C-alpha positions as a Python dict, from the first residue, in 0.01 Angstrom:
ca = {
    (1, 'M'): (0, 0, 0),
    (2, 'P'): (137, 347, -85),
    (3, 'K'): (269, 548, 207),
    (4, 'H'): (-4, 810, 175),
    (5, 'S'): (-281, 549, 176),
    (6, 'Q'): (-141, 403, 496),
    (7, 'H'): (-116, 745, 656),
    (8, 'R'): (-467, 855, 570),
    (9, 'R'): (-621, 572, 770),
    (10, 'R'): (-476, 666, 1107),
    (11, 'G'): (-780, 857, 1226),
    (12, 'K'): (-1094, 1042, 1129),
    (13, 'Y'): (-1010, 1339, 907),
    (14, 'A'): (-643, 1325, 1023),
    (15, 'L'): (-416, 1575, 849),
    (16, 'D'): (-49, 1646, 897),
    (17, 'A'): (251, 1774, 703),
    (18, 'D'): (283, 1458, 491),
    (19, 'D'): (-81, 1481, 383),
    (20, 'L'): (-41, 1839, 271),
    (21, 'E'): (281, 1769, 84),
    (22, 'W'): (97, 1491, -99),
    (23, 'L'): (-190, 1728, -182),
    (24, 'E'): (49, 1987, -324),
    (25, 'N'): (242, 1737, -535),
    (26, 'T'): (-50, 1538, -671),
    (27, 'T'): (-149, 1695, -1002),
    (28, 'A'): (-264, 1400, -1216),
    (29, 'E'): (-441, 1067, -1194),
    (30, 'T'): (-215, 789, -1070),
    (31, 'L'): (-402, 530, -1275),
    (32, 'D'): (-466, 501, -1647),
    (33, 'G'): (-746, 729, -1761),
    (34, 'P'): (-1101, 603, -1820),
    (35, 'P'): (-1230, 510, -2168),
    (36, 'E'): (-1455, 819, -2152),
    (37, 'G'): (-1503, 1112, -1917),
    (38, 'D'): (-1231, 1310, -1740),
    (39, 'R'): (-1134, 1071, -1460),
    (40, 'W'): (-1231, 751, -1290),
    (41, 'S'): (-1478, 798, -1005),
    (42, 'T'): (-1292, 895, -688),
    (43, 'W'): (-1536, 700, -468),
    (44, 'D'): (-1276, 438, -375),
    (45, 'Q'): (-1019, 705, -283),
    (46, 'S'): (-1214, 806, 29),
    (47, 'T'): (-1214, 604, 349),
    (48, 'P'): (-1548, 516, 513),
    (49, 'T'): (-1515, 820, 744),
    (50, 'E'): (-1450, 1039, 440),
    (51, 'K'): (-1784, 943, 287),
    (52, 'G'): (-2133, 1067, 364),
    (53, 'P'): (-2369, 922, 624),
    (54, 'R'): (-2520, 579, 568),
    (55, 'P'): (-2742, 466, 420),
    (56, 'H'): (-2611, 625, 103),
    (57, 'P'): (-2902, 760, -106),
    (58, 'G'): (-3020, 546, -394),
    (59, 'W'): (-2943, 812, -654),
    (60, 'L'): (-2572, 811, -568),
    (61, 'V'): (-2348, 621, -809),
    (62, 'T'): (-2093, 423, -607),
    (63, 'E'): (-1985, 165, -864),
    (64, 'L'): (-1609, 146, -911),
    (65, 'A'): (-1654, 135, -1290),
    (66, 'A'): (-1804, 486, -1287),
    (67, 'V'): (-1631, 784, -1444),
    (68, 'D'): (-1652, 1155, -1364),
    (69, 'T'): (-1713, 1407, -1642),
    (70, 'E'): (-1662, 1780, -1590),
    (71, 'L'): (-1963, 1981, -1708),
    (72, 'G'): (-1854, 2334, -1613),
    (73, 'I'): (-1822, 2577, -1326),
    (74, 'L'): (-2126, 2651, -1110),
    (75, 'K'): (-1969, 2919, -892),
    (76, 'T'): (-1637, 3093, -843),
    (77, 'G'): (-1524, 3245, -517),
    (78, 'K'): (-1226, 3380, -327),
    (79, 'E'): (-1188, 3060, -125),
    (80, 'A'): (-1318, 2788, -355),
    (81, 'D'): (-1473, 2712, -691),
    (82, 'V'): (-1772, 2480, -739),
    (83, 'H'): (-1779, 2257, -1046),
    (84, 'L'): (-2062, 2047, -1190),
    (85, 'I'): (-1971, 1681, -1238),
    (86, 'S'): (-2160, 1393, -1394),
    (87, 'R'): (-2072, 1059, -1234),
    (88, 'G'): (-2196, 758, -1427),
    (89, 'V'): (-2126, 404, -1538),
    (90, 'P'): (-2054, 397, -1914),
    (91, 'G'): (-2310, 206, -2116),
    (92, 'T'): (-2576, 216, -1843),
    (93, 'D'): (-2839, 457, -1713),
    (94, 'R'): (-2660, 482, -1375),
    (95, 'V'): (-2567, 850, -1355),
    (96, 'C'): (-2589, 1133, -1102),
    (97, 'L'): (-2491, 1498, -1088),
    (98, 'L'): (-2254, 1619, -817),
    (99, 'A'): (-2126, 1957, -708),
    (100, 'A'): (-1749, 1947, -653),
    (101, 'K'): (-1627, 2223, -424),
    (102, 'R'): (-1253, 2269, -466),
    (103, 'Y'): (-1069, 2488, -222),
    (104, 'R'): (-801, 2706, -372),
    (105, 'S'): (-434, 2622, -348),
    (106, 'A'): (-163, 2821, -173),
    (107, 'Q'): (-99, 3018, -492),
    (108, 'H'): (-440, 3184, -472),
    (109, 'R'): (-604, 3417, -227),
    (110, 'L'): (-752, 3233, 67),
    (111, 'F'): (-1017, 3309, 325),
    (112, 'H'): (-1036, 3684, 351),
    (113, 'R'): (-1201, 3653, 692),
    (114, 'D'): (-1049, 3332, 823),
    (115, 'A'): (-884, 3468, 1139),
    (116, 'G'): (-1208, 3495, 1334),
    (117, 'Y'): (-1347, 3162, 1220),
    (118, 'L'): (-1026, 2966, 1285),
    (119, 'E'): (-1024, 3039, 1659),
    (120, 'G'): (-950, 2709, 1830),
    (121, 'R'): (-887, 2512, 1512),
    (122, 'R'): (-540, 2396, 1607),
    (123, 'T'): (-377, 2069, 1513),
    (124, 'R'): (-138, 1839, 1699),
    (125, 'D'): (140, 1938, 1461),
    (126, 'D'): (322, 2245, 1599),
    (127, 'R'): (495, 2306, 1266),
    (128, 'M'): (157, 2324, 1094),
    (129, 'N'): (16, 2556, 1360),
    (130, 'R'): (310, 2796, 1319),
    (131, 'A'): (279, 2788, 941),
    (132, 'M'): (-94, 2860, 959),
    (133, 'A'): (-40, 3148, 1199),
    (134, 'G'): (231, 3293, 974),
    (135, 'R'): (26, 3241, 654),
    (136, 'T'): (321, 3079, 476),
    (137, 'A'): (253, 2895, 150),
    (138, 'F'): (251, 2569, 346),
    (139, 'G'): (31, 2731, 610),
    (140, 'K'): (-223, 2846, 350),
    (141, 'Q'): (-241, 2493, 211),
    (142, 'A'): (-298, 2368, 565),
    (143, 'I'): (-580, 2621, 609),
    (144, 'A'): (-739, 2507, 283),
    (145, 'A'): (-731, 2147, 403),
    (146, 'Q'): (-879, 2246, 739),
    (147, 'W'): (-1163, 2438, 577),
    (148, 'A'): (-1247, 2147, 348),
    (149, 'V'): (-1250, 1903, 640),
    (150, 'A'): (-1454, 2146, 854),
    (151, 'E'): (-1717, 2188, 584),
    (152, 'F'): (-1746, 1817, 509),
    (153, 'S'): (-1774, 1736, 879),
    (154, 'A'): (-2041, 2006, 922),
    (155, 'L'): (-2241, 1878, 625),
    (156, 'C'): (-2238, 1524, 764),
    (157, 'R'): (-2344, 1639, 1109),
    (158, 'L'): (-2621, 1867, 988),
    (159, 'Y'): (-2752, 1614, 737),
    (160, 'E'): (-2791, 1361, 1017),
    (161, 'L'): (-2969, 1623, 1229),
    (162, 'G'): (-3222, 1679, 954),
    (163, 'V'): (-3104, 2028, 860),
    (164, 'P'): (-3174, 2089, 488),
    (165, 'V'): (-2821, 2070, 343),
    (166, 'P'): (-2688, 1893, 32),
    (167, 'Y'): (-2602, 1529, 94),
    (168, 'P'): (-2224, 1514, 153),
    (169, 'V'): (-2094, 1245, -83),
    (170, 'Q'): (-1722, 1234, -2),
    (171, 'I'): (-1406, 1435, 60),
    (172, 'V'): (-1082, 1382, -132),
    (173, 'G'): (-803, 1614, -24),
    (174, 'T'): (-939, 1967, -62),
    (175, 'E'): (-1229, 1862, -284),
    (176, 'I'): (-1576, 1807, -138),
    (177, 'L'): (-1827, 1624, -355),
    (178, 'Q'): (-2188, 1680, -260),
    (179, 'E'): (-2541, 1652, -392),
    (180, 'F'): (-2612, 1890, -678),
    (181, 'I'): (-2906, 2111, -590),
    (182, 'G'): (-3079, 2180, -920),
    (183, 'T'): (-3256, 2017, -1212),
    (184, 'P'): (-3166, 1680, -1367),
    (185, 'D'): (-3036, 1860, -1676),
    (186, 'G'): (-2782, 2063, -1478),
    (187, 'Y'): (-2949, 2395, -1403),
    (188, 'A'): (-2864, 2508, -1051),
    (189, 'A'): (-3143, 2598, -812),
    (190, 'P'): (-3183, 2974, -761),
    (191, 'R'): (-3046, 3149, -456),
    (192, 'L'): (-3297, 3286, -209),
    (193, 'A'): (-3194, 3636, -316),
    (194, 'Q'): (-3349, 3562, -658),
    (195, 'V'): (-3679, 3425, -526),
    (196, 'T'): (-3994, 3635, -497),
    (197, 'E'): (-4269, 3379, -422),
    (198, 'G'): (-4350, 3165, -121),
    (199, 'L'): (-4138, 3375, 113),
    (200, 'D'): (-4358, 3327, 421),
    (201, 'D'): (-4315, 2950, 400),
    (202, 'L'): (-3944, 2982, 326),
    (203, 'W'): (-3906, 3204, 633),
    (204, 'E'): (-4064, 2935, 850),
    (205, 'Q'): (-3832, 2672, 701),
    (206, 'L'): (-3529, 2890, 769),
    (207, 'V'): (-3626, 2961, 1129),
    (208, 'A'): (-3672, 2587, 1189),
    (209, 'A'): (-3325, 2516, 1045),
    (210, 'M'): (-3162, 2791, 1251),
    (211, 'V'): (-3333, 2667, 1568),
    (212, 'T'): (-3196, 2317, 1505),
    (213, 'L'): (-2848, 2464, 1467),
    (214, 'A'): (-2883, 2675, 1780),
    (215, 'R'): (-2996, 2376, 1987),
    (216, 'E'): (-2670, 2209, 1885),
    (217, 'G'): (-2480, 2521, 1990),
    (218, 'L'): (-2401, 2613, 1631),
    (219, 'A'): (-2434, 2907, 1394),
    (220, 'H'): (-2382, 2907, 1018),
    (221, 'G'): (-2141, 3197, 1062),
    (222, 'D'): (-2202, 3366, 726),
    (223, 'L'): (-2570, 3321, 656),
    (224, 'S'): (-2733, 3537, 392),
    (225, 'P'): (-2983, 3512, 103),
    (226, 'Y'): (-2687, 3423, -118),
    (227, 'N'): (-2597, 3092, 49),
    (228, 'L'): (-2952, 2962, 68),
    (229, 'L'): (-3092, 2777, -233),
    (230, 'V'): (-3457, 2712, -315),
    (231, 'R'): (-3551, 2392, -498),
    (232, 'D'): (-3919, 2308, -554),
    (233, 'G'): (-4023, 2536, -270),
    (234, 'R'): (-3776, 2387, -24),
    (235, 'L'): (-3487, 2577, 133),
    (236, 'V'): (-3135, 2430, 122),
    (237, 'V'): (-2846, 2569, 329),
    (238, 'I'): (-2504, 2574, 158),
    (239, 'D'): (-2151, 2709, 217),
    (240, 'L'): (-2072, 2578, 564),
    (241, 'P'): (-1692, 2587, 610),
    (242, 'Q'): (-1711, 2860, 874),
    (243, 'I'): (-1974, 2698, 1098),
    (244, 'V'): (-1923, 2829, 1451),
    (245, 'D'): (-1960, 2671, 1794),
    (246, 'V'): (-2139, 2959, 1965),
    (247, 'I'): (-2060, 2826, 2312),
    (248, 'A'): (-1689, 2750, 2273),
    (249, 'H'): (-1593, 3029, 2035),
    (250, 'P'): (-1482, 3347, 2217),
    (251, 'T'): (-1722, 3561, 2014),
    (252, 'G'): (-1967, 3286, 1916),
    (253, 'P'): (-2287, 3476, 2005),
    (254, 'S'): (-2190, 3758, 1769),
    (255, 'F'): (-2194, 3516, 1474),
    (256, 'L'): (-2537, 3394, 1579),
    (257, 'D'): (-2660, 3753, 1604),
    (258, 'R'): (-2522, 3844, 1263),
    (259, 'D'): (-2683, 3543, 1096),
    (260, 'A'): (-3019, 3633, 1251),
    (261, 'R'): (-2992, 3999, 1155),
    (262, 'N'): (-2885, 3926, 796),
    (263, 'V'): (-3168, 3692, 706),
    (264, 'A'): (-3447, 3852, 913),
    (265, 'T'): (-3371, 4196, 770),
    (266, 'W'): (-3387, 4059, 414),
    (267, 'F'): (-3719, 3879, 470),
    (268, 'A'): (-3866, 4184, 645),
    (269, 'A'): (-3769, 4403, 351),
    (270, 'K'): (-3957, 4160, 124),
    (271, 'G'): (-4275, 4203, 325),
    (272, 'V'): (-4265, 3896, 551),
    (273, 'Q'): (-4435, 4029, 863),
    (274, 'A'): (-4308, 3750, 1092),
    (275, 'A'): (-3946, 3839, 1017),
    (276, 'D'): (-3809, 4038, 1310),
    (277, 'P'): (-3430, 4050, 1368),
    (278, 'D'): (-3460, 4108, 1743),
    (279, 'A'): (-3720, 3836, 1793),
    (280, 'L'): (-3516, 3584, 1595),
    (281, 'T'): (-3199, 3671, 1786),
    (282, 'T'): (-3379, 3626, 2119),
    (283, 'L'): (-3522, 3291, 2008),
    (284, 'L'): (-3185, 3158, 1892),
    (285, 'H'): (-3009, 3270, 2211),
    (286, 'K'): (-3273, 3086, 2413),
    (287, 'E'): (-3243, 2768, 2206),
    (288, 'A'): (-2862, 2779, 2234),
    (289, 'G'): (-2879, 2822, 2610),
    (290, 'L'): (-2702, 3158, 2601),
    (291, 'R'): (-2751, 3408, 2878),
    (292, 'P'): (-2979, 3702, 2789),
}
């Protein structure tokens, strides 16, 4: 077994200097390419703890004969780009669409607000901690890996709690593959900011999701109408790398307050009478067990 494969299985989401060196140096497939598509499915490259919660949904293609085909970019950002991928078994009707979120490498700008979110995210590797604090090239790669792991872990946890998030398929290095939220022919679901109908119901769905998070002592950390999708009248929460423990984080309640203010103010401006920033903040503080 290759050294890296042995190393990856030491613990859940374990990352150290050797992992990051491997991530930086791996630029091509290590096996022969597939007969069609852009790469073989990466399903077998993830350990069981690097895959989504069981039971895996029936729509997910897990066959080892599957190939991944790049269909284009869904979203570009300062921290990561999201690509649309078709994963299917050639010659069959077994196919699914996935969103591949790929965190940027050390050569690109990373995490313009990461200092506040990274409070307490230290590793057992002192060299890595120093590099992250100093924002060296190695440190930035370490941060990218941490953000990918944090988001995948959050997606798994929230999915199991029943929070409306995309199903987290797997994580491979700094790439997260997750359920594509959109139509079967590849059109992404609109962001809440683009939606004008059914807002009262969507507000109720959002409050329920935020209450579930608060009861777990969590806040999205960057919630807005731009990281909420609407598919067939149902709200889906996305972009979760900065999820915050509002109890343990030194300024955790401020993230909870900001999330509440951002979304309640938007809904109120759209005429949703139940949307009140102060009332939502009070509710979430109560559910999180925070002192008034």
